[in-house]
């Protein structure tokens, strides 16, 4: 019997990029176009023009500089995320369906969009429930033992964080299972990860380490390409050209980083689900 391997699942993204390099380049190009549109919207919506467009490509400014076009830009990012995330799922679970570089816009994307909206509103409604419950349970103990209140609070925080990690891991394959079965299979979402917590947690920890390495690699270059000087005057054409070049390089770099990190995550989830479901010869 082949044992589930967290390491094998975590490396699936790299195998995917080696197997489908053109698809990865197309996904990166799609994200580059999206970031470029966002930067253009900022340039057209703000008086700072080029400087704001340059800043718009950084992650900290993506949701705060779109002016009256915020809703349209957010929908654009959501749409591109839907098609690229499911393209990674498709490349792992349905490798024969490679037309259009695994990109689609159909029922699978609609289902993931609905799941995303439901998860978003559920997080708003119940996101603080674990912390609130722990606080309610710990309050009588803290009043009875005031000298130990600091220790109790620290234990409560640790319990809350661990519970949320556990819940997140247990529910982490909802999207890929919905895609695989082409339906909302509510009865299967929770059981599919039963007994697989440590396997999945190990895969996600390895992904996090890879993401940390990518961040260390990309972050210095992003900082170099994001100057903080003032916007040049309209007649300073060389400086304006340099800012445009920097904006293009920055958008390209962020697009590569975003596509690379997201492909690693979604390919990891797809391979993990495939292994759990027995599609790799591993009994469920």
Short mmCIF file of C-alpha atoms in Angstrom, two decimals:
data_model
loop_
_atom_site.label_atom_id
_atom_site.label_comp_id
_atom_site.label_asym_id
_atom_site.label_seq_id
_atom_site.Cartn_x
_atom_site.Cartn_y
_atom_site.Cartn_z
CA UNK A 1 0.00 0.00 0.00
CA UNK A 2 1.44 3.38 -0.99
CA UNK A 3 1.49 5.88 1.86
CA UNK A 4 0.18 9.42 1.45
CA UNK A 5 3.13 11.77 1.03
CA UNK A 6 2.83 15.42 2.03
CA UNK A 7 6.08 16.14 0.25
CA UNK A 8 4.84 14.64 -3.01
CA UNK A 9 1.63 16.72 -2.89
CA UNK A 10 3.51 19.93 -2.06
CA UNK A 11 5.82 19.51 -5.07
CA UNK A 12 2.98 18.97 -7.55
CA UNK A 13 3.03 22.62 -8.60
CA UNK A 14 6.63 22.37 -9.77
CA UNK A 15 5.87 19.18 -11.70
CA UNK A 16 2.91 20.92 -13.29
CA UNK A 17 5.00 23.89 -14.42
CA UNK A 18 7.63 21.57 -15.92
CA UNK A 19 4.94 19.51 -17.67
CA UNK A 20 2.89 22.49 -18.89
CA UNK A 21 5.28 25.46 -19.26
CA UNK A 22 3.17 27.19 -21.93
CA UNK A 23 0.07 27.02 -19.75
CA UNK A 24 1.98 28.56 -16.85
CA UNK A 25 3.21 31.37 -19.11
CA UNK A 26 -0.34 32.04 -20.33
CA UNK A 27 -1.65 32.16 -16.75
CA UNK A 28 1.14 34.58 -15.85
CA UNK A 29 0.31 36.71 -18.90
CA UNK A 30 -3.33 36.80 -17.87
CA UNK A 31 -2.38 38.07 -14.42
CA UNK A 32 0.02 40.57 -15.96
CA UNK A 33 -2.82 41.93 -18.09
CA UNK A 34 -5.03 42.14 -14.99
CA UNK A 35 -2.44 44.03 -12.96
CA UNK A 36 -1.82 46.32 -15.94
CA UNK A 37 -5.53 47.10 -16.25
CA UNK A 38 -5.63 47.89 -12.53
CA UNK A 39 -2.65 50.21 -12.87
CA UNK A 40 -4.25 51.92 -15.88
CA UNK A 41 -7.48 52.46 -13.94
CA UNK A 42 -5.52 54.04 -11.10
CA UNK A 43 -3.62 56.27 -13.52
CA UNK A 44 -6.90 57.44 -15.05
CA UNK A 45 -8.68 57.89 -11.71
CA UNK A 46 -6.11 59.78 -9.65
CA UNK A 47 -4.29 63.06 -10.15
CA UNK A 48 -0.92 61.48 -9.43
CA UNK A 49 -1.21 59.46 -12.62
CA UNK A 50 1.98 57.52 -13.29
CA UNK A 51 3.20 57.44 -9.70
CA UNK A 52 -0.12 56.05 -8.50
CA UNK A 53 -0.17 53.53 -11.33
CA UNK A 54 3.28 52.39 -10.31
CA UNK A 55 2.15 51.99 -6.70
CA UNK A 56 -1.03 50.20 -7.76
CA UNK A 57 0.94 47.12 -8.73
CA UNK A 58 2.03 46.56 -5.13
CA UNK A 59 -0.16 44.24 -3.06
CA UNK A 60 -0.81 46.87 -0.36
CA UNK A 61 -2.43 49.27 -2.82
CA UNK A 62 -4.53 46.99 -5.00
CA UNK A 63 -7.79 47.52 -3.10
CA UNK A 64 -7.42 51.17 -2.10
CA UNK A 65 -6.56 53.11 -5.28
CA UNK A 66 -9.23 52.26 -7.80
CA UNK A 67 -11.50 55.23 -7.19
CA UNK A 68 -14.95 54.95 -8.77
CA UNK A 69 -13.93 51.79 -10.67
CA UNK A 70 -13.30 49.73 -7.52
CA UNK A 71 -16.23 47.36 -8.07
CA UNK A 72 -15.27 46.60 -11.67
CA UNK A 73 -11.62 45.97 -10.78
CA UNK A 74 -12.55 43.68 -7.87
CA UNK A 75 -14.82 41.68 -10.20
CA UNK A 76 -11.99 41.44 -12.72
CA UNK A 77 -9.59 40.09 -10.12
CA UNK A 78 -12.20 37.62 -8.89
CA UNK A 79 -12.87 36.39 -12.43
CA UNK A 80 -9.17 35.91 -13.25
CA UNK A 81 -8.64 34.15 -9.92
CA UNK A 82 -11.53 31.78 -10.65
CA UNK A 83 -10.30 30.76 -14.09
CA UNK A 84 -6.63 30.40 -13.12
CA UNK A 85 -7.33 28.49 -9.90
CA UNK A 86 -9.54 26.01 -11.73
CA UNK A 87 -7.00 25.82 -14.56
CA UNK A 88 -4.50 24.49 -12.02
CA UNK A 89 -7.09 22.00 -10.69
CA UNK A 90 -7.88 20.95 -14.26
CA UNK A 91 -4.22 20.51 -15.21
CA UNK A 92 -3.73 18.09 -12.31
CA UNK A 93 -7.05 16.22 -12.28
CA UNK A 94 -7.93 16.34 -16.00
CA UNK A 95 -4.55 16.65 -17.77
CA UNK A 96 -6.04 15.47 -21.06
CA UNK A 97 -8.37 18.50 -21.16
CA UNK A 98 -5.59 20.91 -22.12
CA UNK A 99 -7.32 23.07 -24.76
CA UNK A 100 -7.07 26.80 -24.18
CA UNK A 101 -4.25 26.07 -21.72
CA UNK A 102 -6.80 24.58 -19.26
CA UNK A 103 -8.62 27.94 -19.00
CA UNK A 104 -12.42 27.90 -19.08
CA UNK A 105 -15.36 30.08 -18.14
CA UNK A 106 -18.32 27.84 -17.45
CA UNK A 107 -20.18 25.82 -14.83
CA UNK A 108 -17.06 24.88 -12.85
CA UNK A 109 -16.09 28.53 -12.45
CA UNK A 110 -19.66 29.47 -11.53
CA UNK A 111 -19.75 26.86 -8.78
CA UNK A 112 -16.42 28.06 -7.37
CA UNK A 113 -17.68 31.65 -7.48
CA UNK A 114 -20.77 30.67 -5.49
CA UNK A 115 -18.61 28.79 -2.97
CA UNK A 116 -16.36 31.82 -2.61
CA UNK A 117 -19.29 34.14 -1.91
CA UNK A 118 -20.79 31.72 0.61
CA UNK A 119 -17.43 31.31 2.36
CA UNK A 120 -16.93 35.08 2.43
CA UNK A 121 -20.26 35.79 4.11
CA UNK A 122 -19.85 32.80 6.45
CA UNK A 123 -16.47 34.15 7.55
CA UNK A 124 -18.02 37.57 8.22
CA UNK A 125 -20.88 36.04 10.18
CA UNK A 126 -18.99 33.44 12.21
CA UNK A 127 -15.32 34.33 11.85
CA UNK A 128 -15.01 35.47 15.46
CA UNK A 129 -17.13 32.68 16.94
CA UNK A 130 -14.21 30.45 18.14
CA UNK A 131 -12.49 33.34 19.92
CA UNK A 132 -15.78 34.47 21.47
CA UNK A 133 -16.56 30.96 22.71
CA UNK A 134 -13.12 30.53 24.25
CA UNK A 135 -13.43 33.93 25.93
CA UNK A 136 -16.84 33.04 27.40
CA UNK A 137 -15.53 29.73 28.72
CA UNK A 138 -12.33 31.23 30.12
CA UNK A 139 -13.86 34.32 31.77
CA UNK A 140 -15.11 32.55 34.95
CA UNK A 141 -11.69 30.92 35.43
CA UNK A 142 -9.90 34.25 34.94
CA UNK A 143 -12.16 35.90 37.54
CA UNK A 144 -11.58 33.04 39.99
CA UNK A 145 -7.80 33.02 39.41
CA UNK A 146 -6.84 36.62 38.60
CA UNK A 147 -3.14 35.93 39.15
CA UNK A 148 -3.21 33.35 36.36
CA UNK A 149 -5.27 35.46 33.94
CA UNK A 150 -2.29 36.14 31.66
CA UNK A 151 -1.48 32.44 31.34
CA UNK A 152 -5.15 31.59 30.78
CA UNK A 153 -5.38 34.26 28.06
CA UNK A 154 -2.30 32.89 26.30
CA UNK A 155 -3.68 29.36 26.46
CA UNK A 156 -7.00 30.65 25.10
CA UNK A 157 -5.26 32.32 22.15
CA UNK A 158 -3.32 29.14 21.42
CA UNK A 159 -6.48 27.03 21.56
CA UNK A 160 -8.31 29.46 19.28
CA UNK A 161 -5.51 29.52 16.71
CA UNK A 162 -5.18 25.75 16.74
CA UNK A 163 -8.93 25.26 16.33
CA UNK A 164 -9.06 27.64 13.38
CA UNK A 165 -6.07 25.91 11.75
CA UNK A 166 -7.69 22.53 12.28
CA UNK A 167 -11.01 23.73 10.86
CA UNK A 168 -9.32 25.40 7.90
CA UNK A 169 -7.38 22.26 7.03
CA UNK A 170 -10.44 20.04 7.36
CA UNK A 171 -12.40 22.30 4.99
CA UNK A 172 -9.54 23.09 2.61
CA UNK A 173 -10.53 20.62 -0.12
CA UNK A 174 -14.09 21.86 -0.63
CA UNK A 175 -13.24 23.75 -3.82
CA UNK A 176 -11.24 20.98 -5.46
CA UNK A 177 -13.81 18.32 -4.52
CA UNK A 178 -16.61 20.44 -5.99
CA UNK A 179 -14.57 20.81 -9.17
CA UNK A 180 -13.74 17.09 -9.32
CA UNK A 181 -17.35 15.95 -8.86
CA UNK A 182 -18.86 18.79 -10.91
CA UNK A 183 -21.48 19.44 -8.22
CA UNK A 184 -22.03 20.71 -4.68
CA UNK A 185 -21.56 17.47 -2.75
CA UNK A 186 -22.35 18.81 0.73
CA UNK A 187 -22.37 15.40 2.41
CA UNK A 188 -18.79 14.66 1.29
CA UNK A 189 -16.98 17.90 2.19
CA UNK A 190 -16.31 17.00 5.82
CA UNK A 191 -15.72 13.22 5.53
CA UNK A 192 -13.18 13.54 2.68
CA UNK A 193 -10.51 14.90 5.02
CA UNK A 194 -11.33 12.65 7.98
CA UNK A 195 -8.12 11.00 9.16
CA UNK A 196 -6.07 13.11 6.69
CA UNK A 197 -5.45 16.18 8.87
CA UNK A 198 -1.74 15.59 9.45
CA UNK A 199 -1.17 14.66 5.83
CA UNK A 200 -2.77 17.91 4.65
CA UNK A 201 -1.18 20.02 7.37
CA UNK A 202 2.24 18.68 6.39
CA UNK A 203 1.61 19.55 2.73
CA UNK A 204 0.47 23.08 3.62
CA UNK A 205 3.47 23.63 5.90
CA UNK A 206 5.79 22.63 3.06
CA UNK A 207 3.90 24.99 0.76
CA UNK A 208 4.32 27.78 3.32
CA UNK A 209 8.07 27.16 3.46
CA UNK A 210 8.26 27.32 -0.34
CA UNK A 211 6.19 30.51 -0.32
CA UNK A 212 8.51 31.99 2.29
CA UNK A 213 11.48 31.16 0.09
CA UNK A 214 9.81 32.78 -2.93
CA UNK A 215 9.02 35.87 -0.86
CA UNK A 216 12.63 36.19 0.26
CA UNK A 217 13.70 35.83 -3.37
CA UNK A 218 11.20 38.29 -4.88
CA UNK A 219 10.81 40.89 -2.12
CA UNK A 220 14.19 42.68 -2.51
CA UNK A 221 13.64 43.14 -6.26
CA UNK A 222 10.10 44.42 -5.67
CA UNK A 223 11.43 46.93 -3.14
CA UNK A 224 14.09 48.10 -5.61
CA UNK A 225 11.49 48.56 -8.34
CA UNK A 226 9.14 50.53 -6.07
CA UNK A 227 10.80 53.94 -5.52
CA UNK A 228 9.15 56.53 -3.31
CA UNK A 229 10.25 59.70 -5.12
CA UNK A 230 7.82 62.32 -6.39
CA UNK A 231 5.99 62.25 -9.69
CA UNK A 232 8.01 63.90 -12.47
CA UNK A 233 6.79 67.04 -14.14
CA UNK A 234 4.87 66.65 -17.45
CA UNK A 235 7.90 67.80 -19.40
CA UNK A 236 10.33 65.35 -17.77
CA UNK A 237 9.99 62.70 -20.46
CA UNK A 238 13.06 60.58 -19.49
CA UNK A 239 11.84 60.28 -15.92
CA UNK A 240 8.31 59.45 -17.02
CA UNK A 241 9.67 56.77 -19.35
CA UNK A 242 11.71 55.32 -16.49
CA UNK A 243 8.63 55.21 -14.27
CA UNK A 244 6.68 53.42 -17.00
CA UNK A 245 9.50 50.88 -17.37
CA UNK A 246 9.59 50.35 -13.60
CA UNK A 247 5.81 49.92 -13.51
CA UNK A 248 5.98 47.31 -16.26
CA UNK A 249 8.81 45.39 -14.62
CA UNK A 250 7.07 45.53 -11.24
CA UNK A 251 3.77 44.31 -12.66
CA UNK A 252 5.56 41.48 -14.45
CA UNK A 253 7.46 40.44 -11.34
CA UNK A 254 4.35 40.48 -9.16
CA UNK A 255 2.46 38.51 -11.83
CA UNK A 256 5.15 35.80 -11.85
CA UNK A 257 5.20 35.66 -8.04
CA UNK A 258 1.41 35.53 -7.78
CA UNK A 259 1.01 32.86 -10.47
CA UNK A 260 3.85 30.78 -9.10
CA UNK A 261 2.61 30.81 -5.50
CA UNK A 262 -1.04 30.20 -6.43
CA UNK A 263 -0.12 27.36 -8.80
CA UNK A 264 1.90 25.69 -6.04
CA UNK A 265 -1.08 25.91 -3.66
CA UNK A 266 -3.85 24.77 -6.01
CA UNK A 267 -1.77 21.99 -7.57
CA UNK A 268 -0.92 20.80 -4.05
CA UNK A 269 -4.61 20.69 -3.11
CA UNK A 270 -5.55 18.90 -6.33
CA UNK A 271 -2.85 16.25 -5.88
CA UNK A 272 -3.79 15.78 -2.23
CA UNK A 273 -7.43 15.29 -3.13
CA UNK A 274 -6.47 12.90 -5.92
CA UNK A 275 -4.39 10.83 -3.53
CA UNK A 276 -7.08 10.78 -0.85
CA UNK A 277 -9.73 9.78 -3.38
CA UNK A 278 -7.61 6.84 -4.47
CA UNK A 279 -6.90 8.11 -7.97
CA UNK A 280 -3.17 7.61 -7.49
CA UNK A 281 -3.53 4.07 -6.26
CA UNK A 282 -3.81 5.18 -2.65
CA UNK A 283 -6.84 3.68 -0.87
CA UNK A 284 -9.15 6.38 0.55
#
